[in-house]
XYZ file of C-alpha atoms in Angstrom:
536
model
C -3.994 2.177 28.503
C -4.265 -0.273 25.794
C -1.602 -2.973 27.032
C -2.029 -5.120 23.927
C -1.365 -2.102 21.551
C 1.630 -0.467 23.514
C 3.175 -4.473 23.151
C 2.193 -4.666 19.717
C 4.093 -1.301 18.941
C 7.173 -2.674 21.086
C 6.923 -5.629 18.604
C 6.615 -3.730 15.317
C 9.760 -1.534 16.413
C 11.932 -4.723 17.217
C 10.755 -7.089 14.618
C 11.768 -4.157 12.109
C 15.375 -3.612 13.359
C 16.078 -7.041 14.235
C 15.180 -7.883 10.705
C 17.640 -4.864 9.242
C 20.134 -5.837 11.999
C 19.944 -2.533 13.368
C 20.693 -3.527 16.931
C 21.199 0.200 17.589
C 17.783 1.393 16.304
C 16.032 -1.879 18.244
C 17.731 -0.212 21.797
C 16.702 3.210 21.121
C 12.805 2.768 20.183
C 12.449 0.306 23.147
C 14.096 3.097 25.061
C 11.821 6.069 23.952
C 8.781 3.511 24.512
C 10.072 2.446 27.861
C 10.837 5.811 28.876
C 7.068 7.250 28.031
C 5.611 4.340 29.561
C 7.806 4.811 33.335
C 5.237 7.142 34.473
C 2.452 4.814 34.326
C 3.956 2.272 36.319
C 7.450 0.143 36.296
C 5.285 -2.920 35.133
C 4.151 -1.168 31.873
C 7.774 -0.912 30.886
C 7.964 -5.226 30.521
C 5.991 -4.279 27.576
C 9.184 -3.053 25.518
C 10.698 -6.120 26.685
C 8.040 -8.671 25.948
C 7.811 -7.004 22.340
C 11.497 -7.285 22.025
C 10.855 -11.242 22.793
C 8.146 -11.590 20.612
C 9.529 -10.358 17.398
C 12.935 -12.568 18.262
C 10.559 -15.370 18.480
C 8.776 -14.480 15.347
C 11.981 -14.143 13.102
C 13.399 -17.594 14.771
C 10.377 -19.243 13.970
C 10.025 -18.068 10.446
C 13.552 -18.420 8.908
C 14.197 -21.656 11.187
C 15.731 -24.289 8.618
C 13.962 -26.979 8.810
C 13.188 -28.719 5.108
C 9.771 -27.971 4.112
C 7.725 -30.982 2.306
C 5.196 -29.755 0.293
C 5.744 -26.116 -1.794
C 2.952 -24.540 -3.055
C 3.801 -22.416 -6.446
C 2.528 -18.770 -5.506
C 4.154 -17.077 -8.190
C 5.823 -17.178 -11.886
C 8.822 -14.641 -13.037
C 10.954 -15.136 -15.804
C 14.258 -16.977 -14.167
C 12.268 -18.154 -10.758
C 9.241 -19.263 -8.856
C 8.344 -18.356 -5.402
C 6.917 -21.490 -3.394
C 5.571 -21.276 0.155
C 4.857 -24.091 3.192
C 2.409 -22.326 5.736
C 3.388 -18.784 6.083
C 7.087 -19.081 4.892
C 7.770 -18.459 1.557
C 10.681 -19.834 -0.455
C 13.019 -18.902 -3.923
C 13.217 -21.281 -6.294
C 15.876 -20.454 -9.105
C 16.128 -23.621 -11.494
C 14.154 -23.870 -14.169
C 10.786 -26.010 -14.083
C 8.334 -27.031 -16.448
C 5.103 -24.695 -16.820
C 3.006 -25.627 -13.933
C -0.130 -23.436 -13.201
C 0.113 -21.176 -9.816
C -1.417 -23.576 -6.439
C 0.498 -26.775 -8.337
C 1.858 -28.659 -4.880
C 6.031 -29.336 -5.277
C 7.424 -32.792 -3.533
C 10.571 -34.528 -3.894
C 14.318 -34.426 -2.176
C 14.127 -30.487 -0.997
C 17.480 -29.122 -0.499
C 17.592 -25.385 1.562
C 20.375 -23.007 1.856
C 18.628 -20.505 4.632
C 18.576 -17.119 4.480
C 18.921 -13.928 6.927
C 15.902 -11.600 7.513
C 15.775 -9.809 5.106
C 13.117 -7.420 3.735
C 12.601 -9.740 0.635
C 10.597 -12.291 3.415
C 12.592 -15.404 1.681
C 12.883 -17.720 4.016
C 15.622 -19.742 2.033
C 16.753 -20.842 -1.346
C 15.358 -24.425 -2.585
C 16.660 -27.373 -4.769
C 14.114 -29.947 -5.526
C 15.763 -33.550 -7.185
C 13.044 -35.733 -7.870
C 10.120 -33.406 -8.194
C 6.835 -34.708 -8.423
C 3.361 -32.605 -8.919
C 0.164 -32.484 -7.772
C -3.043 -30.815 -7.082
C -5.059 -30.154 -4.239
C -7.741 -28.633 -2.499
C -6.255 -25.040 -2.399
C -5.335 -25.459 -6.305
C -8.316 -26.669 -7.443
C -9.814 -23.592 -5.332
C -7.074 -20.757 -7.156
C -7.836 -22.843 -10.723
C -12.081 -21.719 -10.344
C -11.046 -18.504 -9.144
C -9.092 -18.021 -12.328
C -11.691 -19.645 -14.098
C -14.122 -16.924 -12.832
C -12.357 -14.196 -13.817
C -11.914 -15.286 -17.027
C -15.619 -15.878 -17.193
C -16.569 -12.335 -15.937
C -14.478 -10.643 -18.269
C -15.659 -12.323 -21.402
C -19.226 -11.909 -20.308
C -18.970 -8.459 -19.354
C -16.536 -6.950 -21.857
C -12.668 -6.074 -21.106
C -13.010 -2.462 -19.318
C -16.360 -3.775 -16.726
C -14.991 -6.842 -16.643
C -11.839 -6.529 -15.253
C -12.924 -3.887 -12.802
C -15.280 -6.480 -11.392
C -12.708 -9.096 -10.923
C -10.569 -6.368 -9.758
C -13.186 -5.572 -6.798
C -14.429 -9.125 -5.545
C -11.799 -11.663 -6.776
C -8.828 -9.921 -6.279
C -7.368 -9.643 -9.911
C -4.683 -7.453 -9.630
C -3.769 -6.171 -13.714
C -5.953 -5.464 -16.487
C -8.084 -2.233 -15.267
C -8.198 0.178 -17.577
C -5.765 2.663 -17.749
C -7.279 5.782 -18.190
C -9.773 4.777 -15.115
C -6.635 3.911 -12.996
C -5.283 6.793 -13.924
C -8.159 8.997 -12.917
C -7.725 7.529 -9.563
C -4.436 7.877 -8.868
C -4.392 11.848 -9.623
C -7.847 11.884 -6.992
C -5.446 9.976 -4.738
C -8.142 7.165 -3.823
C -6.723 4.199 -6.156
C -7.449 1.948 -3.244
C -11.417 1.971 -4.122
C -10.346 0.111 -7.184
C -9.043 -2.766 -5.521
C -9.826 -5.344 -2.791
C -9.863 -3.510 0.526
C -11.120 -3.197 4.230
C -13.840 -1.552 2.414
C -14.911 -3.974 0.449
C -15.207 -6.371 3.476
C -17.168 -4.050 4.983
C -19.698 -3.580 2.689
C -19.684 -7.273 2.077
C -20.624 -7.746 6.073
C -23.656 -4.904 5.655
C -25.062 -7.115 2.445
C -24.646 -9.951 4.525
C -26.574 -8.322 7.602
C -29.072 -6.654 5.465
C -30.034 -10.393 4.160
C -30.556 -11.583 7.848
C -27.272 -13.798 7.654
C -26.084 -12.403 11.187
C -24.424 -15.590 12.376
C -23.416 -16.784 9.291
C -21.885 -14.030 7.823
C -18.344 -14.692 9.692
C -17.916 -18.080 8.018
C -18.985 -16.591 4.573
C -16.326 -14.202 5.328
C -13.731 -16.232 6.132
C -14.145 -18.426 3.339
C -14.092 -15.290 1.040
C -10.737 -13.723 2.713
C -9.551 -17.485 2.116
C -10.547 -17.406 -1.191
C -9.004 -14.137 -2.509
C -5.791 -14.117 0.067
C -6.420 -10.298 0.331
C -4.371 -9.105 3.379
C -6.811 -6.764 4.266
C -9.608 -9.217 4.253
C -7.570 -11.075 6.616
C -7.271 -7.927 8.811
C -11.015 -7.528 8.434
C -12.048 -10.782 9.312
C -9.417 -11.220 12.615
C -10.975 -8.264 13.930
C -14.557 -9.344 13.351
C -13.678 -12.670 15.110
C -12.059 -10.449 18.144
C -15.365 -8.706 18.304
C -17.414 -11.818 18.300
C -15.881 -13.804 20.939
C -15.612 -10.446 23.449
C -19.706 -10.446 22.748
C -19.742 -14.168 23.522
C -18.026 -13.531 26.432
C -20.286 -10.397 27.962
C -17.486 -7.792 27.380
C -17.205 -5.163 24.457
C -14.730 -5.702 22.994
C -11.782 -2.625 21.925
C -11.894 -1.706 18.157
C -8.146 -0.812 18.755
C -6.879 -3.584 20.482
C -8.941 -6.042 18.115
C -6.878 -4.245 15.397
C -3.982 -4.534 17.624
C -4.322 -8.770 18.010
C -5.061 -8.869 13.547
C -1.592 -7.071 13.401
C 0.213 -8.912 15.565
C -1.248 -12.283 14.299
C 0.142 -11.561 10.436
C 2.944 -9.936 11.563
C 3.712 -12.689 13.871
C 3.373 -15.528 11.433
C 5.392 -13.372 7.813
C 7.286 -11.121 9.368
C 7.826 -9.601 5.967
C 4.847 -8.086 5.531
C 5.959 -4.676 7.699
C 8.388 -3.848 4.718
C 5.042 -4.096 2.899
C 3.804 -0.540 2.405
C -0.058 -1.996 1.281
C -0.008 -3.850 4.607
C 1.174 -1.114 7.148
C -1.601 1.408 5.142
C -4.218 -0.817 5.761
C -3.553 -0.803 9.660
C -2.419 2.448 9.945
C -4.972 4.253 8.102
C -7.844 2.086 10.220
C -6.226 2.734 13.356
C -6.073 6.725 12.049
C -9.511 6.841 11.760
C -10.518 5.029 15.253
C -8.344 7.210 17.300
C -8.807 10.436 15.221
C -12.509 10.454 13.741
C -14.510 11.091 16.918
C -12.300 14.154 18.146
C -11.688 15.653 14.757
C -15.586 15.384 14.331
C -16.199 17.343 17.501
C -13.610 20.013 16.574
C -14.753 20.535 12.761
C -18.455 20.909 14.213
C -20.089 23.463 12.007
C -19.689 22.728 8.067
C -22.368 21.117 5.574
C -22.832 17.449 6.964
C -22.018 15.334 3.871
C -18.838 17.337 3.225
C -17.861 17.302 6.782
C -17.874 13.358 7.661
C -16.017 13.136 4.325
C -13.021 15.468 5.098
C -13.082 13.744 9.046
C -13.120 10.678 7.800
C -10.090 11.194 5.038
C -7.907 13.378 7.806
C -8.467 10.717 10.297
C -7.070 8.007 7.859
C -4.476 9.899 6.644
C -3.130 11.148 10.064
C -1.098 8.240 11.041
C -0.508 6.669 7.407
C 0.828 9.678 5.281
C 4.229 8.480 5.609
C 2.964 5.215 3.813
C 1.156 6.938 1.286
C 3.968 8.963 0.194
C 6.182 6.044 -0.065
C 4.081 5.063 -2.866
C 4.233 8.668 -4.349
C 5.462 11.899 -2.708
C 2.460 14.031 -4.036
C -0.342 13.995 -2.287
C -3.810 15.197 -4.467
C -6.208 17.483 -2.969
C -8.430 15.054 -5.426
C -8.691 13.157 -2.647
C -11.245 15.230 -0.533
C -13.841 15.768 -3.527
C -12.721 12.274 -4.738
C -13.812 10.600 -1.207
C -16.964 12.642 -1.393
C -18.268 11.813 -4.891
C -16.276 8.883 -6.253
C -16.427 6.351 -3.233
C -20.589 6.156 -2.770
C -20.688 5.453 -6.855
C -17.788 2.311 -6.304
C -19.931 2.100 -3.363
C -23.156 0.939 -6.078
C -20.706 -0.937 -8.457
C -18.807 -2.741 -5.949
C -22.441 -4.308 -4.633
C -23.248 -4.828 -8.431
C -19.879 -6.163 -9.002
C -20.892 -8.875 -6.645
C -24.133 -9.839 -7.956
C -22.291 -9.821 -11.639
C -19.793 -12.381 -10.353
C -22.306 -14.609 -8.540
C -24.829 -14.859 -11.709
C -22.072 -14.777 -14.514
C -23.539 -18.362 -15.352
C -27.596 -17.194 -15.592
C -27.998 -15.381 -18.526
C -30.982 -14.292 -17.574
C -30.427 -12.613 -14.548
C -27.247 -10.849 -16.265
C -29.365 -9.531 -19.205
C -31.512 -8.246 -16.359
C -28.871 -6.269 -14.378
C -26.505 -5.889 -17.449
C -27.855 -2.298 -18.184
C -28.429 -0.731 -14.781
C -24.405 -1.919 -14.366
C -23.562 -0.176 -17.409
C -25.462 3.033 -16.494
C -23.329 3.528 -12.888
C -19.985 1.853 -14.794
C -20.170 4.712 -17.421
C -21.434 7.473 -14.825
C -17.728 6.386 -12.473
C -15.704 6.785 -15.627
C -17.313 10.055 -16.901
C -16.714 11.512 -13.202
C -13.481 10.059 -12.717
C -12.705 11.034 -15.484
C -13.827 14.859 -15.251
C -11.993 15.258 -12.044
C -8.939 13.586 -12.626
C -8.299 16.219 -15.285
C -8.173 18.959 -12.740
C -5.412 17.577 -11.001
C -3.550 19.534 -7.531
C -0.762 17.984 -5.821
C 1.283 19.021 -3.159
C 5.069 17.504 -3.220
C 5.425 16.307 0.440
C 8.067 14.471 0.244
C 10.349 16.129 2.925
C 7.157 15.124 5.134
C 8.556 11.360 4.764
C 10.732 11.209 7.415
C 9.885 14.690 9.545
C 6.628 13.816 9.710
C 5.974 12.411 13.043
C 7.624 16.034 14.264
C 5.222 18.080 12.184
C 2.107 16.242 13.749
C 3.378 16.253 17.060
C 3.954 20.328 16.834
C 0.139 20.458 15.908
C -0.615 18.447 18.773
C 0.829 20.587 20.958
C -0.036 23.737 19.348
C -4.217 22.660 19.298
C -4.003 21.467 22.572
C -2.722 24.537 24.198
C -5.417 26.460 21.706
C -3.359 28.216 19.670
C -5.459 27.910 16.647
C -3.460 30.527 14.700
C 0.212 29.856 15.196
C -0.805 26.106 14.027
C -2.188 27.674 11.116
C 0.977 29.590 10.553
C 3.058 26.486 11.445
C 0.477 24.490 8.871
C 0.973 27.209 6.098
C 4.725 27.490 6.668
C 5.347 23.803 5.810
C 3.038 23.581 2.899
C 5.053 26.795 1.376
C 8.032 24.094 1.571
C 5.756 21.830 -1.336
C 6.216 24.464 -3.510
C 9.298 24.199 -6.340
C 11.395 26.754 -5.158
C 14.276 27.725 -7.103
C 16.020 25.710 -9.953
C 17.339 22.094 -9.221
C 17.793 18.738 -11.027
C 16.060 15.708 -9.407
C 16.423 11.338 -9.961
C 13.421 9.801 -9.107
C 13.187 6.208 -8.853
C 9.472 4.912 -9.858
C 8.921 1.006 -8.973
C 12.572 0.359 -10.676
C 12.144 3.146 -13.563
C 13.798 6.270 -13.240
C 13.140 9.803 -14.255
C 14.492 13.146 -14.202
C 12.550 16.272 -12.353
C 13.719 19.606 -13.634
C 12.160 22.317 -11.480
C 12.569 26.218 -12.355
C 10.615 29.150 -11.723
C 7.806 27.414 -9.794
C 7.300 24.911 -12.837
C 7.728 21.357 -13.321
C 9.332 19.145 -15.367
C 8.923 15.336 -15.886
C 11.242 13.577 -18.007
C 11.040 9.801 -19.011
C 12.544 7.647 -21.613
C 10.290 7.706 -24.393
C 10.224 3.246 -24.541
C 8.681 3.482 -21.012
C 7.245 7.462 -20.351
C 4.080 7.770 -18.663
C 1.002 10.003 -19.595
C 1.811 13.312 -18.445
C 5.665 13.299 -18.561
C 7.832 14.423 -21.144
C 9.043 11.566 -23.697
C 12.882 11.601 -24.015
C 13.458 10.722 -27.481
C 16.597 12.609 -28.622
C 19.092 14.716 -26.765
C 17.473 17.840 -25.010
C 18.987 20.959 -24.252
C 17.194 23.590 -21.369
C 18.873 26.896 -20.356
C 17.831 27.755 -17.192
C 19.274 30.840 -14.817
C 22.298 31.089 -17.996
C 22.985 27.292 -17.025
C 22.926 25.140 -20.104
C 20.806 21.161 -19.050
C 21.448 19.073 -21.784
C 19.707 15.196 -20.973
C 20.600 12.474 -23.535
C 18.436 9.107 -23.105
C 20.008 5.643 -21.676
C 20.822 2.619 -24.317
C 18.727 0.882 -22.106
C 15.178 2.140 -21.691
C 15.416 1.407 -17.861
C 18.950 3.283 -17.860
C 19.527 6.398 -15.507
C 19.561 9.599 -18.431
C 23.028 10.998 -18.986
C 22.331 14.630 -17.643
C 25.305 17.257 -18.292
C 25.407 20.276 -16.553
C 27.451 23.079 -18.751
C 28.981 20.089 -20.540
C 30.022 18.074 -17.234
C 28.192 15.108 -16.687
C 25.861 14.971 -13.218
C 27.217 11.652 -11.292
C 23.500 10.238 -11.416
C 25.089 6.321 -11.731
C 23.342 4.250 -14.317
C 20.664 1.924 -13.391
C 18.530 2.085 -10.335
C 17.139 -1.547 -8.146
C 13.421 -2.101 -8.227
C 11.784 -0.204 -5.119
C 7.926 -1.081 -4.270
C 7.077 3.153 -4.649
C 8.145 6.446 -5.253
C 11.234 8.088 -4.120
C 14.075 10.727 -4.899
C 17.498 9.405 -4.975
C 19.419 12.460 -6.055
C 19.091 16.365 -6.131
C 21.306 18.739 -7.106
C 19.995 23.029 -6.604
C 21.783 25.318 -8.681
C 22.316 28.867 -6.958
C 23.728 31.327 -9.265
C 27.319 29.457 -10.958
C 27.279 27.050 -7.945
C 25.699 23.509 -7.574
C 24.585 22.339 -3.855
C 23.698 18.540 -3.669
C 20.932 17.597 -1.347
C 21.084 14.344 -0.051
């Protein structure tokens, strides 16, 4: 049994409905984990209760109100700035004069605490007196900055920006038709820093005979970018190097376990972070799953074969997470992993060298065309299978997912090969658009309607902020669908909920929607013959 994982679970489900205040939800998980853990022994079921401990401990620590000191700026909006001490981070809602992100805050610091709350603010601070200043750290984010600046004029916008986006972290400016390519192939994560990355960085570093050093060079880089995986990455290298300093191997799942637990511990926020639980999930997926899955999918072509493994495996526990950001899923993303991820593979290693010779013009004239050649080659690809795009709508997989996977289970392990196929084929016939209905989607704060009919789909967007792909909303527009008469009329305010009428009485859609970090329906209504059925 892996002791440390089992506690780290109990401490995920308590931390999460402690933070919500769902004392309910905190009593029931600990009861389902205590309850599958009796039959091991009485002692395994402290581990609910030490989790339950743990994430108490975690939340009092992190919203305690004690007056920070010194705020770091982290972040710019319009009307505030978000300032962190340590791991807590703070709201700050008067206005300030333009300092650059990494300026250090000081002065009288006044804070009216907050609950837990998914937001992860920690309070609300007043500074009187403020004073400025620079440190280490700052002048640290100022060259980073600095760097990506350089790289992008040196390189052009489009390479450019995809390099910074791949070693320094740079999180806006790729271009769009490239990002977009990814997204319908369903591996956008290749185009930003990942575990990935970090582990190509620690073969480079390997291959150059840096065997000891590379953990400092790593740490120093995670430090450098503030990339949560990176973080993840390099906790669970350190795991593995002091369990070979000590004698013992050391457990790739409870070494992902103890990285978890450590950032979870410390910004207890972060598990409302989809990005975050993806990055665990996904590498947990694949050390639990791949070795199995490879065993049972033995006959295939090779190359094909360890790329379908390894996608399943990573997708088998973090498919809920993925389709919070989006509820399709692309079958882009099998072809995608096989073709697309060796050439980022190429770029990401030239990505590097571009960054660390920006400055010798020599060496960039050098390598300048051979970047160009694999830059172009991804885009072209990308490109040409990105246009073919197949997506499955699993978003009633959300929250009945766990119960799906667990049928398989059972159904595989018992060897009933077929009826899992059936079971398989049965929910997938459940993606398809059946019938005629009227959908709200929320998308990162923007909404837009889905009209589905007769196995087709319909996108519809306010014109101001429509997306490639969707239909631009520019006047009123009437549909007649099953002798029901759709008329949508855009919002006053581009981010306004459409006014949809349904035989000339208005759909009770509400009129603006709150920001939410991913993809998600909020209404549907299904229209069966002259009467309307809402779905919650």
């Amino acid at each position: 049994m892996h002791l440390l994982a089992l506690t780290v679970l109990s401490f995920l489900c308590a931390l999460y409905g402690l933070s919500l205040k769902s004392y309910g939800l905190v009593a029931m998980l600990l009861g389902l984990i205590s309850l599958g853990l009796a039959r091991e022994g009485k002692r395994y079921v402290l581990v609910a209760l030490l989790g339950l401990f743990l994430a108490w401990v975690s939340l009092d620590h992190y919203y305690g109100t004690g007056a920070p000191v010194n705020l770091r700026i982290t972040a710019r909006y319009e009307r505030s700035t978000v300032v962190t001490e340590g791991s807590r981070k703070y709201l700050l809602e008067e206005a300030m004069p333009d300092f650059p992100e990494g300026t250090v805050l000081t002065g009288k610091v006044k804070v009216t605490a907050r609950e837990p709350h998914r937001s992860g603010y920690a309070g609300v601070v007043e500074i009187r007196e403020m004073k400025a200043h620079s440190d280490g750290i700052s002048k640290m984010q100022r060259v980073k900055q600095n760097l990506m600046d350089q790289v992008m004029e040196k390189y052009g916008f489009d390479r450019g920006s995809l390099m910074a986006s791949l070693v320094l972290g740079r999180t806006e400016g790729i271009d769009e038709r490239r990002s977009e390519d990814m997204e319908n192939l369903g591996i956008m994560h290749i185009l930003s820093i990942s575990g990935f990355h970090f582990a190509l960085l620690e073969m480079a570093l390997k291959r150059l005979g840096l065997k000891k050093g590379r953990l400092p060079v790593m740490l120093f880089y995670a430090f450098f970018i503030g990339s949560v995986p990176g973080y993840r990455t390099v906790l669970t290298i350190c795991y593995r190097e002091v369990s070979y300093a000590c004698r013992r191997e050391g457990d790739p799942v409870t070494g992902l376990a103890l990285a978890f637990f450590l950032q979870a511990f410390l910004q207890p926020y972060l598990i409302f972070r989809p990005g975050f639980l993806l990055t665990y999930f996904s590498t947990l997926g694949i050390l639990l799953f791949h070795p199995p899955l490879l065993k049972y999918f033995l006959h295939g072509p090779t190359l094909f074969l360890e790329s379908m493994v390894m996608t399943l495996s990573a997708l088998s526990l973090s498919l809920p997470m993925v389709l919070a950001f989006a509820p399709e899923l692309s079958l882009g993303i099998f072809p995608g992993n096989l073709l697309m991820v060796p050439l980022y593979t190429i770029i990401t290693y030239f990505s590097f060298i571009g960054v660390l010779v920006v400055d010798i013009p020599v060496l960039t004239t050098i390598i300048e065309p051979f970047m160009g050649i694999f830059f172009d080659l991804a885009a072209y690809v990308g490109r040409f299978m990105g246009s073919m795009k197949l997506v499955l709508n699993l978003e009633h997989l959300v929250f009945g997912y766990v119960g799906v996977a667990l049928s398989l289970y059972l159904f595989l392990r018992k060897g009933a090969r077929k009826r899992a196929l059936v079971f398989l084929l049965v929910i997938l016939l459940f993606t398809l658009p059946w019938g005629t209905s009227v959908s709200l989607y929320n998308k990162y704060g923007l909404p837009y309607i889905r009209i589905t009919h007769k196995m087709k789909v319909y996108d519809i967007m306010d014109y101001r902020i429509a997306e490639e792909g969707m239909t631009s909303l520019r006047k009123a527009m009437v549909m007649t669908l099953d002798n029901r008469t759709i008329r949508i009329e855009p919002s006053g305010n581009p981010r306004g909920i459409p006014r949809v009428y349904l035989d000339n009485r208005r759909l009770n859609l509400g009129d603006r929607l709150e920001y939410t970090s991913g993809v998600y329906r909020v209404k549907k209504v299904m229209l069966m013959g002259r009467k309307v059925m809402r779905v919650k």
